[in-house]
């Protein structure tokens, strides 16, 4: 009979009170043949997300004297509701309501053919040109930087911005391109096989940007490990989708 791995009695818990292992993932149970199932760990609940975006809004106001030059561009899916919250926060702080565009980067990605992924096109809504504007690209989770690079390529179709800055709720690291995050909600060290997902608790699959409604949360889904691998890699953090 397979044994059930357990975290030490002093192991931390996530927002739901479930125990998290030393790697930051929740401890699951053995599902047979040595495979350990790992439950998603909530790393940010809705209140924490709201606090992060409020802080980011204040940082943006502090760095820019003239907010009328700014232009928010959200990347579907998760970037869209985050962009709306950020737009609301900035208006509340400064009295300036920034334009908010939605930019689908699917056809500008350089890894779709390599991954064998069939493109799923999403909406693009850009209310005006980005000429001579400071564009703030809003994304939920950034890892390799490939989605941000695709957004920069796609943006050329809508004008020539003065500069482009990146706002990310979660930065996982693992850059494959020299992309800098200018405003970040939380840095979450992860490994190459883990997944970090921003999702709506009303619609967890995040299939349509217009359907993502609060409350939101960010979860860490660690890759399943064998019992032996879990012991060998317990000192390592463990990112799936190329973001």
mmCIF file of C-alpha atoms in Angstrom:
data_model
loop_
_atom_site.group_PDB
_atom_site.id
_atom_site.type_symbol
_atom_site.label_atom_id
_atom_site.label_comp_id
_atom_site.label_asym_id
_atom_site.label_seq_id
_atom_site.Cartn_x
_atom_site.Cartn_y
_atom_site.Cartn_z
ATOM 1 C CA UNK A 1 0.000 0.000 0.000
ATOM 2 C CA UNK A 2 1.459 3.324 -1.080
ATOM 3 C CA UNK A 3 2.229 5.776 1.678
ATOM 4 C CA UNK A 4 0.783 9.275 1.696
ATOM 5 C CA UNK A 5 3.456 11.998 1.801
ATOM 6 C CA UNK A 6 2.801 14.689 4.321
ATOM 7 C CA UNK A 7 4.197 18.118 5.019
ATOM 8 C CA UNK A 8 5.954 18.842 8.289
ATOM 9 C CA UNK A 9 3.710 19.995 11.088
ATOM 10 C CA UNK A 10 5.143 23.491 10.763
ATOM 11 C CA UNK A 11 4.558 23.710 6.990
ATOM 12 C CA UNK A 12 2.799 26.896 5.802
ATOM 13 C CA UNK A 13 -0.767 26.913 4.513
ATOM 14 C CA UNK A 14 -2.348 28.701 1.558
ATOM 15 C CA UNK A 15 -5.304 31.119 1.652
ATOM 16 C CA UNK A 16 -7.724 28.208 1.979
ATOM 17 C CA UNK A 17 -5.858 26.725 4.935
ATOM 18 C CA UNK A 18 -4.460 23.739 3.029
ATOM 19 C CA UNK A 19 -0.864 22.815 3.805
ATOM 20 C CA UNK A 20 1.864 23.715 1.304
ATOM 21 C CA UNK A 21 5.101 21.817 0.812
ATOM 22 C CA UNK A 22 8.589 23.300 0.915
ATOM 23 C CA UNK A 23 8.441 23.889 -2.851
ATOM 24 C CA UNK A 24 5.375 26.105 -2.483
ATOM 25 C CA UNK A 25 2.889 23.538 -3.790
ATOM 26 C CA UNK A 26 0.107 21.926 -1.841
ATOM 27 C CA UNK A 27 0.685 18.455 -0.559
ATOM 28 C CA UNK A 28 -1.643 15.999 -2.237
ATOM 29 C CA UNK A 29 -2.166 12.281 -1.907
ATOM 30 C CA UNK A 30 -0.751 9.212 -3.601
ATOM 31 C CA UNK A 31 -2.906 8.057 -6.499
ATOM 32 C CA UNK A 32 -1.203 4.711 -7.112
ATOM 33 C CA UNK A 33 2.057 3.576 -8.700
ATOM 34 C CA UNK A 34 3.961 6.200 -6.754
ATOM 35 C CA UNK A 35 2.241 9.179 -8.409
ATOM 36 C CA UNK A 36 1.407 12.084 -6.132
ATOM 37 C CA UNK A 37 -1.570 14.291 -6.996
ATOM 38 C CA UNK A 38 -1.030 17.906 -6.004
ATOM 39 C CA UNK A 39 -3.947 20.247 -5.372
ATOM 40 C CA UNK A 40 -3.772 23.853 -6.632
ATOM 41 C CA UNK A 41 -2.449 26.279 -4.028
ATOM 42 C CA UNK A 42 -4.096 29.693 -3.841
ATOM 43 C CA UNK A 43 -1.227 32.185 -3.830
ATOM 44 C CA UNK A 44 -3.365 35.348 -4.201
ATOM 45 C CA UNK A 45 -7.020 35.685 -3.307
ATOM 46 C CA UNK A 46 -9.266 38.468 -4.620
ATOM 47 C CA UNK A 47 -8.476 40.860 -1.767
ATOM 48 C CA UNK A 48 -4.724 40.421 -2.317
ATOM 49 C CA UNK A 49 -5.145 41.019 -6.057
ATOM 50 C CA UNK A 50 -7.054 44.242 -5.369
ATOM 51 C CA UNK A 51 -4.333 45.416 -2.969
ATOM 52 C CA UNK A 52 -1.615 44.677 -5.510
ATOM 53 C CA UNK A 53 -3.387 46.628 -8.252
ATOM 54 C CA UNK A 54 -4.020 49.567 -5.919
ATOM 55 C CA UNK A 55 -0.311 49.679 -5.082
ATOM 56 C CA UNK A 56 0.634 49.448 -8.760
ATOM 57 C CA UNK A 57 -1.745 52.311 -9.593
ATOM 58 C CA UNK A 58 -0.024 54.514 -7.003
ATOM 59 C CA UNK A 59 3.389 53.561 -8.429
ATOM 60 C CA UNK A 60 2.242 54.550 -11.925
ATOM 61 C CA UNK A 61 0.975 57.929 -10.692
ATOM 62 C CA UNK A 62 4.263 58.571 -8.875
ATOM 63 C CA UNK A 63 6.354 57.823 -11.980
ATOM 64 C CA UNK A 64 4.305 59.815 -14.503
ATOM 65 C CA UNK A 65 3.578 63.513 -14.093
ATOM 66 C CA UNK A 66 1.165 63.645 -17.045
ATOM 67 C CA UNK A 67 -1.165 60.647 -17.008
ATOM 68 C CA UNK A 68 -2.951 61.871 -20.141
ATOM 69 C CA UNK A 69 -0.031 60.458 -22.135
ATOM 70 C CA UNK A 70 -0.648 56.915 -20.864
ATOM 71 C CA UNK A 71 -2.549 54.186 -22.696
ATOM 72 C CA UNK A 72 -3.496 50.842 -21.117
ATOM 73 C CA UNK A 73 -3.331 47.800 -23.402
ATOM 74 C CA UNK A 74 -4.608 44.532 -21.905
ATOM 75 C CA UNK A 75 -3.741 41.062 -23.200
ATOM 76 C CA UNK A 76 -6.619 38.534 -23.158
ATOM 77 C CA UNK A 77 -7.670 36.681 -21.213
ATOM 78 C CA UNK A 78 -6.528 37.604 -17.731
ATOM 79 C CA UNK A 79 -5.063 40.981 -18.620
ATOM 80 C CA UNK A 80 -8.495 42.344 -19.515
ATOM 81 C CA UNK A 81 -10.159 42.357 -16.071
ATOM 82 C CA UNK A 82 -6.857 43.433 -14.520
ATOM 83 C CA UNK A 83 -6.669 46.324 -16.977
ATOM 84 C CA UNK A 84 -10.182 47.405 -16.059
ATOM 85 C CA UNK A 85 -9.413 47.347 -12.343
ATOM 86 C CA UNK A 86 -6.206 49.308 -12.952
ATOM 87 C CA UNK A 87 -8.090 51.829 -15.113
ATOM 88 C CA UNK A 88 -10.620 52.300 -12.308
ATOM 89 C CA UNK A 89 -7.918 52.685 -9.656
ATOM 90 C CA UNK A 90 -5.996 55.255 -11.686
ATOM 91 C CA UNK A 91 -9.158 57.279 -12.278
ATOM 92 C CA UNK A 92 -9.938 57.192 -8.561
ATOM 93 C CA UNK A 93 -6.445 58.377 -7.600
ATOM 94 C CA UNK A 94 -5.781 60.958 -10.325
ATOM 95 C CA UNK A 95 -9.150 61.830 -11.826
ATOM 96 C CA UNK A 96 -7.844 60.801 -15.262
ATOM 97 C CA UNK A 97 -9.579 57.935 -17.070
ATOM 98 C CA UNK A 98 -7.057 56.288 -19.358
ATOM 99 C CA UNK A 99 -8.020 54.618 -22.630
ATOM 100 C CA UNK A 100 -8.044 50.826 -22.359
ATOM 101 C CA UNK A 101 -7.351 48.683 -25.396
ATOM 102 C CA UNK A 102 -7.575 44.903 -25.743
ATOM 103 C CA UNK A 103 -4.872 43.361 -27.922
ATOM 104 C CA UNK A 104 -4.902 39.745 -29.104
ATOM 105 C CA UNK A 105 -1.332 38.531 -29.638
ATOM 106 C CA UNK A 106 -2.147 35.055 -30.988
ATOM 107 C CA UNK A 107 -1.039 35.556 -34.605
ATOM 108 C CA UNK A 108 2.161 37.297 -33.530
ATOM 109 C CA UNK A 109 3.514 34.479 -31.383
ATOM 110 C CA UNK A 110 6.628 32.679 -32.581
ATOM 111 C CA UNK A 111 6.034 29.343 -30.856
ATOM 112 C CA UNK A 112 2.617 28.150 -32.078
ATOM 113 C CA UNK A 113 3.930 25.963 -34.907
ATOM 114 C CA UNK A 114 6.671 24.585 -32.669
ATOM 115 C CA UNK A 115 4.147 23.610 -29.976
ATOM 116 C CA UNK A 116 1.572 22.302 -32.452
ATOM 117 C CA UNK A 117 -1.060 24.572 -30.910
ATOM 118 C CA UNK A 118 -4.094 25.497 -32.995
ATOM 119 C CA UNK A 119 -4.524 29.279 -32.696
ATOM 120 C CA UNK A 120 -7.632 30.460 -30.868
ATOM 121 C CA UNK A 121 -8.275 34.042 -31.913
ATOM 122 C CA UNK A 122 -9.610 36.482 -29.343
ATOM 123 C CA UNK A 123 -10.987 39.993 -29.550
ATOM 124 C CA UNK A 124 -8.885 43.068 -30.323
ATOM 125 C CA UNK A 125 -10.376 46.444 -29.422
ATOM 126 C CA UNK A 126 -8.099 49.473 -29.679
ATOM 127 C CA UNK A 127 -10.119 52.686 -29.185
ATOM 128 C CA UNK A 128 -7.448 54.927 -30.727
ATOM 129 C CA UNK A 129 -3.910 55.036 -32.072
ATOM 130 C CA UNK A 130 -0.976 54.501 -29.732
ATOM 131 C CA UNK A 131 1.072 57.163 -31.550
ATOM 132 C CA UNK A 132 3.151 59.214 -29.115
ATOM 133 C CA UNK A 133 1.597 57.497 -26.095
ATOM 134 C CA UNK A 134 3.275 55.679 -23.217
ATOM 135 C CA UNK A 135 1.727 52.227 -23.446
ATOM 136 C CA UNK A 136 1.268 50.102 -20.338
ATOM 137 C CA UNK A 137 0.852 46.475 -21.409
ATOM 138 C CA UNK A 138 -1.206 44.623 -18.790
ATOM 139 C CA UNK A 139 -0.759 40.853 -18.420
ATOM 140 C CA UNK A 140 -1.786 38.422 -15.699
ATOM 141 C CA UNK A 141 1.252 36.102 -15.605
ATOM 142 C CA UNK A 142 4.634 36.678 -17.268
ATOM 143 C CA UNK A 143 7.236 33.954 -17.607
ATOM 144 C CA UNK A 144 9.356 33.584 -20.755
ATOM 145 C CA UNK A 145 8.392 37.001 -22.125
ATOM 146 C CA UNK A 146 7.149 35.659 -25.462
ATOM 147 C CA UNK A 147 3.597 36.973 -25.058
ATOM 148 C CA UNK A 148 4.918 40.454 -24.235
ATOM 149 C CA UNK A 149 7.183 40.341 -27.293
ATOM 150 C CA UNK A 150 4.178 39.339 -29.419
ATOM 151 C CA UNK A 151 2.193 42.252 -27.962
ATOM 152 C CA UNK A 152 4.924 44.679 -28.973
ATOM 153 C CA UNK A 153 4.880 43.319 -32.525
ATOM 154 C CA UNK A 154 1.075 43.498 -32.695
ATOM 155 C CA UNK A 155 1.076 47.058 -31.362
ATOM 156 C CA UNK A 156 2.932 48.331 -34.428
ATOM 157 C CA UNK A 157 -0.324 47.940 -36.377
ATOM 158 C CA UNK A 158 -1.857 50.644 -34.167
ATOM 159 C CA UNK A 159 0.873 53.266 -34.240
ATOM 160 C CA UNK A 160 4.261 54.140 -32.813
ATOM 161 C CA UNK A 161 4.243 54.567 -29.024
ATOM 162 C CA UNK A 162 6.756 56.764 -27.230
ATOM 163 C CA UNK A 163 7.607 53.863 -24.950
ATOM 164 C CA UNK A 164 6.202 50.550 -23.758
ATOM 165 C CA UNK A 165 6.068 49.484 -20.119
ATOM 166 C CA UNK A 166 4.848 46.189 -18.698
ATOM 167 C CA UNK A 167 2.409 45.631 -15.835
ATOM 168 C CA UNK A 168 2.155 42.050 -14.558
ATOM 169 C CA UNK A 169 0.186 40.687 -11.643
ATOM 170 C CA UNK A 170 2.564 37.697 -11.399
ATOM 171 C CA UNK A 171 6.202 37.431 -12.489
ATOM 172 C CA UNK A 172 7.452 33.839 -12.575
ATOM 173 C CA UNK A 173 10.905 34.487 -13.957
ATOM 174 C CA UNK A 174 12.253 31.966 -16.522
ATOM 175 C CA UNK A 175 12.894 34.652 -19.176
ATOM 176 C CA UNK A 176 13.826 33.514 -22.652
ATOM 177 C CA UNK A 177 13.777 37.090 -23.972
ATOM 178 C CA UNK A 178 15.119 40.334 -22.429
ATOM 179 C CA UNK A 179 11.723 41.543 -21.192
ATOM 180 C CA UNK A 180 11.557 43.768 -18.106
ATOM 181 C CA UNK A 181 8.513 43.994 -15.837
ATOM 182 C CA UNK A 182 8.081 47.626 -14.779
ATOM 183 C CA UNK A 183 5.213 47.087 -12.332
ATOM 184 C CA UNK A 184 4.692 43.730 -10.642
ATOM 185 C CA UNK A 185 2.127 42.524 -8.144
ATOM 186 C CA UNK A 186 4.016 39.494 -6.849
ATOM 187 C CA UNK A 187 7.121 37.502 -7.757
ATOM 188 C CA UNK A 188 6.480 33.756 -7.524
ATOM 189 C CA UNK A 189 9.509 31.465 -8.002
ATOM 190 C CA UNK A 190 8.384 28.313 -9.795
ATOM 191 C CA UNK A 191 9.860 25.414 -11.687
ATOM 192 C CA UNK A 192 9.701 24.530 -15.361
ATOM 193 C CA UNK A 193 6.762 22.131 -15.041
ATOM 194 C CA UNK A 194 4.504 24.113 -12.720
ATOM 195 C CA UNK A 195 1.627 26.312 -13.835
ATOM 196 C CA UNK A 196 0.464 29.615 -12.391
ATOM 197 C CA UNK A 197 -3.047 30.623 -13.366
ATOM 198 C CA UNK A 198 -5.115 33.774 -12.881
ATOM 199 C CA UNK A 199 -8.758 32.794 -12.943
ATOM 200 C CA UNK A 200 -12.283 33.777 -12.067
ATOM 201 C CA UNK A 201 -13.893 31.676 -9.381
ATOM 202 C CA UNK A 202 -17.124 31.961 -11.387
ATOM 203 C CA UNK A 203 -15.528 30.665 -14.583
ATOM 204 C CA UNK A 204 -12.340 28.786 -13.807
ATOM 205 C CA UNK A 205 -11.458 27.801 -17.380
ATOM 206 C CA UNK A 206 -11.019 31.455 -18.413
ATOM 207 C CA UNK A 207 -12.298 30.606 -21.900
ATOM 208 C CA UNK A 208 -13.548 34.085 -22.776
ATOM 209 C CA UNK A 209 -12.077 37.382 -21.619
ATOM 210 C CA UNK A 210 -15.490 39.056 -21.491
ATOM 211 C CA UNK A 211 -16.750 36.350 -19.114
ATOM 212 C CA UNK A 212 -13.995 36.696 -16.516
ATOM 213 C CA UNK A 213 -15.758 38.251 -13.549
ATOM 214 C CA UNK A 214 -14.770 38.755 -9.904
ATOM 215 C CA UNK A 215 -13.950 37.322 -7.506
ATOM 216 C CA UNK A 216 -10.534 36.422 -8.914
ATOM 217 C CA UNK A 217 -7.675 34.317 -7.595
ATOM 218 C CA UNK A 218 -4.206 33.167 -8.602
ATOM 219 C CA UNK A 219 -3.374 29.496 -8.140
ATOM 220 C CA UNK A 220 -0.157 27.498 -8.384
ATOM 221 C CA UNK A 221 -0.575 24.049 -9.912
ATOM 222 C CA UNK A 222 2.536 21.994 -9.289
ATOM 223 C CA UNK A 223 3.430 19.172 -11.648
ATOM 224 C CA UNK A 224 2.640 15.682 -10.357
ATOM 225 C CA UNK A 225 5.719 13.935 -9.037
ATOM 226 C CA UNK A 226 6.571 10.408 -8.092
ATOM 227 C CA UNK A 227 7.230 9.795 -4.419
ATOM 228 C CA UNK A 228 10.916 9.319 -5.214
ATOM 229 C CA UNK A 229 11.087 12.523 -7.305
ATOM 230 C CA UNK A 230 9.375 14.487 -4.580
ATOM 231 C CA UNK A 231 12.095 13.504 -2.142
ATOM 232 C CA UNK A 232 14.878 14.242 -4.609
ATOM 233 C CA UNK A 233 13.552 17.639 -5.702
ATOM 234 C CA UNK A 234 12.152 18.941 -2.442
ATOM 235 C CA UNK A 235 14.756 21.695 -2.439
ATOM 236 C CA UNK A 236 13.798 22.941 -5.899
ATOM 237 C CA UNK A 237 10.987 25.170 -7.053
ATOM 238 C CA UNK A 238 9.206 23.592 -10.000
ATOM 239 C CA UNK A 239 6.288 26.911 -15.709
ATOM 240 C CA UNK A 240 4.284 25.287 -18.178
ATOM 241 C CA UNK A 241 2.730 27.579 -20.754
ATOM 242 C CA UNK A 242 5.204 29.836 -22.491
ATOM 243 C CA UNK A 243 4.078 33.296 -21.375
#
